[in-house]
CSV table of C-alpha atoms in Angstrom, one decimal:
chain,number,residue,atom,x,y,z
A,8,MET,CA,-18.6,15.3,24.1
A,9,THR,CA,-22.3,15.7,25.2
A,10,ILE,CA,-23.7,12.4,26.2
A,11,ASN,CA,-27.0,11.7,24.6
A,12,GLN,CA,-29.7,10.8,27.2
A,13,ASN,CA,-31.8,8.9,24.8
A,14,PHE,CA,-29.6,6.1,24.1
A,15,ARG,CA,-30.1,2.3,24.0
A,16,LYS,CA,-27.7,0.1,25.9
A,17,TYR,CA,-26.8,-3.4,24.7
A,18,ARG,CA,-24.4,-6.0,25.8
A,19,SER,CA,-22.4,-6.0,22.5
A,20,ILE,CA,-22.5,-4.3,19.1
A,21,TRP,CA,-20.8,-5.2,15.9
A,22,ILE,CA,-20.2,-2.8,13.1
A,23,SER,CA,-18.1,-3.2,10.0
A,24,ASP,CA,-17.4,-1.7,6.5
A,25,THR,CA,-17.9,1.8,7.5
A,26,HIS,CA,-15.1,2.8,5.0
A,27,LEU,CA,-14.1,6.1,6.8
A,28,GLY,CA,-12.0,8.0,4.3
A,29,SER,CA,-14.1,7.3,1.4
A,30,ARG,CA,-17.0,9.4,-0.1
A,31,GLY,CA,-19.2,6.4,0.1
A,32,CYS,CA,-19.1,6.3,3.9
A,33,LYS,CA,-22.4,7.4,5.4
A,34,ALA,CA,-20.7,9.0,8.3
A,35,GLU,CA,-23.6,11.3,9.6
A,36,PHE,CA,-25.9,8.1,9.9
A,37,LEU,CA,-22.9,6.2,11.7
A,38,LEU,CA,-22.3,9.0,14.1
A,39,ASP,CA,-26.0,9.2,14.9
A,40,PHE,CA,-26.1,5.6,15.5
A,41,LEU,CA,-23.1,5.6,17.9
A,42,GLN,CA,-24.4,8.5,19.8
A,43,HIS,CA,-27.8,6.7,20.4
A,44,ASN,CA,-26.4,3.2,21.0
A,45,HIS,CA,-23.9,2.1,23.7
A,46,ALA,CA,-22.7,-1.4,24.7
A,47,ASP,CA,-20.2,-3.1,27.1
A,48,HIS,CA,-18.5,-4.7,24.1
A,49,LEU,CA,-18.0,-2.9,20.8
A,50,TYR,CA,-16.5,-4.8,17.8
A,51,LEU,CA,-15.3,-3.0,14.8
A,52,VAL,CA,-15.2,-5.9,12.3
A,53,GLY,CA,-13.0,-4.6,9.5
A,54,ASP,CA,-12.9,-2.0,6.7
A,55,ILE,CA,-13.5,0.7,9.3
A,56,ILE,CA,-10.8,3.0,7.8
A,57,ASP,CA,-10.6,2.6,4.0
A,58,GLY,CA,-6.9,2.6,3.2
A,59,TRP,CA,-7.5,1.7,-0.4
A,60,ALA,CA,-9.6,4.9,-0.9
A,61,LEU,CA,-7.1,7.1,1.1
A,62,ARG,CA,-4.2,6.0,-1.0
A,63,LYS,CA,-6.1,7.1,-4.2
A,64,ARG,CA,-7.3,10.4,-2.8
A,65,TRP,CA,-7.5,12.1,0.6
A,66,TYR,CA,-11.1,12.4,1.8
A,67,TRP,CA,-11.7,13.1,5.6
A,68,ASP,CA,-14.4,15.3,6.8
A,69,THR,CA,-15.6,16.5,10.4
A,70,PHE,CA,-18.1,13.5,10.8
A,71,HIS,CA,-15.1,11.1,10.3
A,72,ASP,CA,-13.2,13.0,12.9
A,73,GLN,CA,-16.1,12.8,15.3
A,74,ILE,CA,-16.6,9.1,14.8
A,75,LEU,CA,-13.0,8.4,15.8
A,76,HIS,CA,-13.0,10.7,18.7
A,77,LEU,CA,-16.2,9.0,20.0
A,78,LEU,CA,-14.7,5.5,19.5
A,79,PHE,CA,-11.6,6.5,21.4
A,80,GLU,CA,-13.5,8.1,24.1
A,81,ARG,CA,-15.8,5.1,24.5
A,82,ALA,CA,-12.8,2.9,24.9
A,83,GLN,CA,-11.2,5.2,27.6
A,84,ARG,CA,-14.4,5.3,29.6
A,85,GLY,CA,-14.5,1.4,29.8
A,86,THR,CA,-16.2,0.1,26.7
A,87,GLN,CA,-14.3,-3.0,25.5
A,88,VAL,CA,-13.6,-1.9,21.9
A,89,THR,CA,-12.0,-4.6,19.7
A,90,TYR,CA,-10.8,-3.6,16.2
A,91,VAL,CA,-10.7,-6.7,13.9
A,92,SER,CA,-8.9,-5.7,10.8
A,93,GLY,CA,-10.2,-6.3,7.0
A,94,ASN,CA,-8.9,-6.0,3.6
A,95,HIS,CA,-9.4,-2.3,3.3
A,96,ASP,CA,-7.6,-1.6,6.6
A,97,GLU,CA,-5.1,-4.5,6.2
A,98,PHE,CA,-2.2,-2.0,7.0
A,99,LEU,CA,-3.2,-2.7,10.7
A,100,ARG,CA,-2.6,-6.5,10.4
A,101,PRO,CA,1.0,-6.2,11.3
A,102,PHE,CA,0.0,-4.8,14.6
A,103,ILE,CA,-2.5,-7.4,15.8
A,104,HIS,CA,-2.5,-8.2,19.5
A,105,HIS,CA,-1.4,-4.7,20.1
A,106,ARG,CA,-3.5,-1.7,21.6
A,107,VAL,CA,-4.1,1.7,20.3
A,108,THR,CA,-4.9,3.9,23.3
A,109,ALA,CA,-7.5,1.4,24.7
A,110,ILE,CA,-8.6,-0.2,21.5
A,111,SER,CA,-7.3,-3.8,20.9
A,112,LEU,CA,-6.2,-4.7,17.4
A,113,GLU,CA,-7.0,-8.2,16.4
A,114,ASP,CA,-7.3,-10.4,13.2
A,115,GLU,CA,-10.1,-12.5,14.7
A,116,VAL,CA,-11.6,-13.2,18.2
A,117,VAL,CA,-14.1,-15.5,19.8
A,118,HIS,CA,-16.9,-13.9,21.5
A,119,THR,CA,-19.0,-15.6,24.2
A,120,THR,CA,-22.8,-14.4,24.4
A,121,ALA,CA,-24.7,-14.1,27.6
A,122,ASP,CA,-26.3,-17.5,27.0
A,123,GLY,CA,-22.9,-19.1,26.7
A,124,ARG,CA,-22.7,-19.5,22.8
A,125,LYS,CA,-19.3,-18.9,21.2
A,126,PHE,CA,-18.9,-17.0,18.0
A,127,LEU,CA,-16.0,-16.5,15.8
A,128,VAL,CA,-15.6,-12.7,14.8
A,129,LEU,CA,-13.6,-11.9,11.7
A,130,HIS,CA,-14.0,-9.6,8.8
A,131,GLY,CA,-14.3,-12.4,6.3
A,132,ASP,CA,-12.0,-11.4,3.3
A,133,GLN,CA,-9.9,-14.3,4.3
A,134,PHE,CA,-12.4,-16.6,2.8
A,135,ASP,CA,-13.1,-14.5,-0.3
A,136,GLY,CA,-11.5,-16.3,-3.2
A,137,VAL,CA,-11.3,-13.2,-5.3
A,138,MET,CA,-9.4,-11.3,-2.5
A,139,GLN,CA,-7.0,-14.4,-2.0
A,140,PHE,CA,-6.3,-15.3,-5.6
A,141,ALA,CA,-7.1,-12.4,-7.8
A,142,ARG,CA,-6.3,-9.3,-6.1
A,143,TRP,CA,-6.3,-7.1,-9.2
A,144,LEU,CA,-9.9,-8.3,-9.8
A,145,ALA,CA,-10.9,-7.1,-6.3
A,146,ILE,CA,-9.4,-3.7,-6.9
A,147,LEU,CA,-11.2,-3.5,-10.2
A,148,GLY,CA,-14.3,-4.5,-8.6
A,149,ASP,CA,-13.8,-1.9,-5.9
A,150,TRP,CA,-13.4,0.9,-8.5
A,151,ILE,CA,-16.6,-0.2,-10.3
A,152,TYR,CA,-18.4,-0.3,-6.7
A,153,GLU,CA,-17.2,3.2,-6.0
A,154,ARG,CA,-18.8,4.5,-9.2
A,155,LEU,CA,-21.9,2.8,-8.3
A,156,LEU,CA,-22.0,4.5,-4.8
A,157,VAL,CA,-21.5,8.0,-6.6
A,158,VAL,CA,-24.7,7.1,-8.5
A,159,ASN,CA,-26.4,6.0,-5.2
A,160,ASN,CA,-25.5,9.4,-3.5
A,161,VAL,CA,-26.8,11.4,-6.4
A,162,TYR,CA,-30.1,9.4,-6.6
A,163,ASN,CA,-30.6,9.8,-2.8
A,164,ARG,CA,-29.8,13.6,-2.9
A,165,LEU,CA,-32.8,13.8,-5.3
A,166,ARG,CA,-34.9,11.7,-3.2
A,167,ARG,CA,-34.2,13.9,-0.1
A,168,ARG,CA,-35.3,17.1,-2.2
A,169,MET,CA,-38.5,15.3,-2.9
A,170,GLY,CA,-39.1,14.4,0.6
A,171,TYR,CA,-38.3,10.8,0.5
A,172,PRO,CA,-36.1,8.8,2.9
A,173,TYR,CA,-32.8,7.2,2.2
A,174,TRP,CA,-32.8,4.1,0.1
A,175,SER,CA,-29.8,2.1,-1.3
A,176,LEU,CA,-30.1,1.8,-5.1
A,177,SER,CA,-26.7,0.2,-5.2
A,178,ALA,CA,-27.8,-2.5,-2.5
A,179,TYR,CA,-30.9,-3.1,-4.6
A,180,LEU,CA,-29.1,-3.7,-7.8
A,181,LYS,CA,-26.5,-5.8,-6.1
A,182,HIS,CA,-29.1,-8.3,-4.6
A,183,LYS,CA,-31.1,-8.5,-7.8
A,184,THR,CA,-28.0,-9.7,-9.7
A,185,LYS,CA,-27.9,-13.5,-9.9
A,186,SER,CA,-24.1,-13.8,-9.7
A,187,ALA,CA,-24.0,-11.4,-6.7
A,188,VAL,CA,-26.6,-13.4,-4.9
A,189,ASN,CA,-24.7,-16.8,-5.7
A,190,PHE,CA,-21.5,-15.2,-4.3
A,191,ILE,CA,-23.0,-14.1,-1.0
A,192,SER,CA,-24.7,-17.5,-0.5
A,193,ALA,CA,-21.3,-19.2,-1.2
A,194,PHE,CA,-19.6,-16.9,1.2
A,195,GLU,CA,-22.1,-17.4,4.0
A,196,GLU,CA,-21.7,-21.3,3.7
A,197,THR,CA,-18.0,-21.1,3.7
A,198,LEU,CA,-17.8,-19.2,6.8
A,199,ALA,CA,-20.3,-21.2,8.5
A,200,LYS,CA,-18.3,-24.4,7.7
A,201,GLU,CA,-15.3,-22.6,9.2
A,202,ALA,CA,-17.1,-22.1,12.5
A,203,LYS,CA,-18.3,-25.8,12.5
A,204,LYS,CA,-14.8,-26.9,11.9
A,205,ARG,CA,-13.7,-25.1,15.0
A,206,GLN,CA,-16.6,-26.5,17.0
A,207,LEU,CA,-18.1,-23.0,17.6
A,208,ASP,CA,-21.8,-22.1,17.7
A,209,GLY,CA,-21.8,-19.4,15.1
A,210,ILE,CA,-19.7,-16.7,13.2
A,211,ILE,CA,-20.0,-12.9,13.0
A,212,CYS,CA,-18.4,-11.2,10.0
A,213,GLY,CA,-18.8,-8.4,7.5
A,214,HIS,CA,-17.0,-7.8,4.1
A,215,ILE,CA,-19.9,-8.5,1.8
A,216,HIS,CA,-22.1,-5.6,2.7
A,217,HIS,CA,-25.1,-7.8,3.3
A,218,ALA,CA,-26.6,-8.0,6.8
A,219,GLU,CA,-27.9,-11.4,7.6
A,220,ILE,CA,-28.7,-13.9,10.4
A,221,ARG,CA,-29.5,-17.4,9.4
A,222,ASP,CA,-29.0,-20.9,10.5
A,223,ILE,CA,-26.7,-22.9,8.2
A,224,ASP,CA,-26.3,-26.6,9.0
A,225,GLY,CA,-26.7,-25.9,12.7
A,226,VAL,CA,-24.4,-22.9,12.8
A,227,LEU,CA,-25.6,-19.5,13.2
A,228,TYR,CA,-24.2,-17.1,10.6
A,229,CYS,CA,-24.3,-13.5,11.3
A,230,ASN,CA,-23.2,-10.4,9.0
A,231,ASP,CA,-23.5,-7.0,10.5
A,232,GLY,CA,-23.7,-5.3,7.1
A,233,ASP,CA,-22.2,-2.0,6.2
A,234,TRP,CA,-22.3,1.8,6.4
A,235,VAL,CA,-22.0,2.7,2.7
A,236,GLU,CA,-25.2,1.2,1.6
A,237,SER,CA,-27.6,-0.3,4.2
A,238,CYS,CA,-26.4,1.3,7.5
A,239,THR,CA,-26.8,-1.8,9.6
A,240,ALA,CA,-25.2,-3.2,12.9
A,241,LEU,CA,-25.5,-6.4,14.8
A,242,VAL,CA,-26.5,-6.2,18.5
A,243,GLU,CA,-26.6,-8.5,21.4
A,244,GLU,CA,-29.3,-8.2,24.1
A,245,TRP,CA,-28.6,-9.0,27.7
A,246,ASP,CA,-30.0,-12.4,27.4
A,247,GLY,CA,-27.7,-13.2,24.6
A,248,SER,CA,-30.1,-12.9,21.7
A,249,LEU,CA,-29.0,-11.3,18.5
A,250,HIS,CA,-30.7,-8.8,16.3
A,251,VAL,CA,-29.9,-6.7,13.1
A,252,VAL,CA,-30.4,-3.0,13.4
A,253,ARG,CA,-31.3,-1.1,10.2
A,254,TRP,CA,-30.7,2.3,11.4
A,255,VAL,CA,-32.0,4.5,8.4
A,256,GLU,CA,-35.1,2.4,7.8
A,257,SER,CA,-37.0,2.6,11.1
A,258,LYS,CA,-34.4,2.7,13.8
A,259,SER,CA,-36.1,-0.6,15.0
A,260,LEU,CA,-34.9,-4.1,15.6
A,261,ILE,CA,-35.5,-7.0,13.3
A,262,PRO,CA,-36.0,-10.3,15.1
A,263,VAL,CA,-33.6,-13.2,14.1
A,264,LEU,CA,-33.1,-16.8,14.4
A,265,ASN,CA,-31.8,-18.1,17.8
């Protein structure tokens, strides 16, 4: 693989909900992000490979291959790569505490930032009541969400032809729906309480496809977003500060609470 000379180096990077193996994955954007951004610690925070989608129909293109190749190559070259499983890649959970090549498989980990803060890192589905108590409803919701992503892809092909940049219609609709907004808020508060119960400074997760960093009752809640709608990642600078990167918008950093 050719090393891109115009890359940014961070202490840590978190990405989740890439959904490799589904047509909704923005694999080209993700590959571009990984080629331009390096870190000593790379956390894959669940739903990286979409086992649910692959069981229904096989979809795997060259971009998906290149992403996996790049991740394995980074791990073999010394990047500490940790794969924290989620609900769509739950088939990996029986193999936690094992390694695939140089990638560590875990269910959750604690990350210590450069400034000494401790963050619980997990996917977050463990605290989603729908996932835990009404799995059939989660699968139905996933089917509806896939249909919405198809509409989103068609919409953005039209935007490209008209010379407009990518914009997530599905994310916009989701965040304008009151029930979805209430669910996101309840999810964030539940995870923040879990971190506080464990006497940690914060929590880093994925699952709900909504990048966010905010203080909740003295706990720093961080969500790295997704790569099917918003194309976002969480990064740690060398001083321990955290930022959200929104890759397709401006390839710039958005400051956050510390």
